[in-house]
Amino acid sequence: MFQETFAAELAKRIGSTVEIATDNNVIEGILSNVTPDLVLVLDINDGYGDNSRIHISVSSINFVRLLQEA
């Protein structure tokens, strides 16, 4: 039940710059898409090359920090 509420709350913040922590990684990027099971983050790079798309399972997220409101 909490996972559904969490995903719905994240969906309200699509376009925001976020920092997402899992057990193994900390990902910083732009929140691009949210489904009940997955979060898509566009990884921020230094401007050279393509941005990476990172899919994260909602159940593996430890915390999300909003860095900038869109």
XYZ file of C-alpha atoms in Angstrom:
70
model
C 0.000 0.000 0.000
C 2.783 2.444 0.835
C 4.518 1.727 -2.484
C 1.433 2.880 -4.432
C 1.183 6.084 -2.397
C 4.913 6.715 -2.773
C 4.773 6.239 -6.560
C 1.746 8.545 -6.824
C 3.556 11.240 -4.835
C 6.659 10.925 -7.023
C 4.506 11.196 -10.162
C 3.421 14.659 -8.999
C 7.059 15.743 -9.133
C 7.954 14.682 -12.681
C 10.416 17.186 -14.125
C 12.081 17.871 -10.774
C 15.755 17.309 -10.126
C 16.062 14.509 -7.586
C 18.606 12.441 -5.717
C 17.486 8.827 -5.271
C 19.271 6.435 -2.940
C 19.109 2.655 -3.103
C 21.132 0.131 -1.124
C 23.973 0.322 -3.674
C 23.714 3.669 -5.488
C 22.877 7.323 -5.264
C 21.467 8.627 -8.543
C 21.033 12.309 -9.316
C 18.959 13.351 -12.280
C 15.648 14.589 -13.602
C 12.582 12.576 -12.657
C 11.164 11.661 -16.054
C 8.472 9.016 -15.580
C 6.844 7.090 -12.740
C 4.774 3.913 -12.884
C 3.511 1.902 -9.906
C 6.642 -0.304 -10.163
C 9.387 1.756 -11.836
C 10.904 5.224 -11.773
C 12.779 6.629 -14.778
C 15.521 9.160 -14.065
C 17.490 11.011 -16.725
C 21.038 11.059 -15.365
C 22.600 14.519 -15.339
C 25.996 14.665 -17.019
C 28.487 17.415 -17.781
C 26.941 18.254 -21.155
C 29.059 15.940 -23.284
C 27.395 12.946 -24.863
C 23.958 11.509 -24.292
C 22.100 11.525 -21.006
C 21.640 8.089 -19.469
C 18.217 6.713 -18.644
C 18.126 4.862 -15.368
C 15.164 2.688 -14.398
C 14.794 2.113 -10.653
C 12.374 -0.243 -8.975
C 10.128 1.688 -6.579
C 10.555 -1.047 -3.984
C 14.366 -0.598 -3.989
C 14.305 3.139 -3.216
C 15.494 4.060 0.274
C 14.883 7.790 -0.025
C 14.308 10.588 -2.511
C 15.610 14.093 -2.017
C 14.115 16.882 -4.130
C 16.958 19.137 -5.221
C 14.974 21.599 -7.308
C 11.285 22.090 -7.992
C 10.345 22.200 -11.665
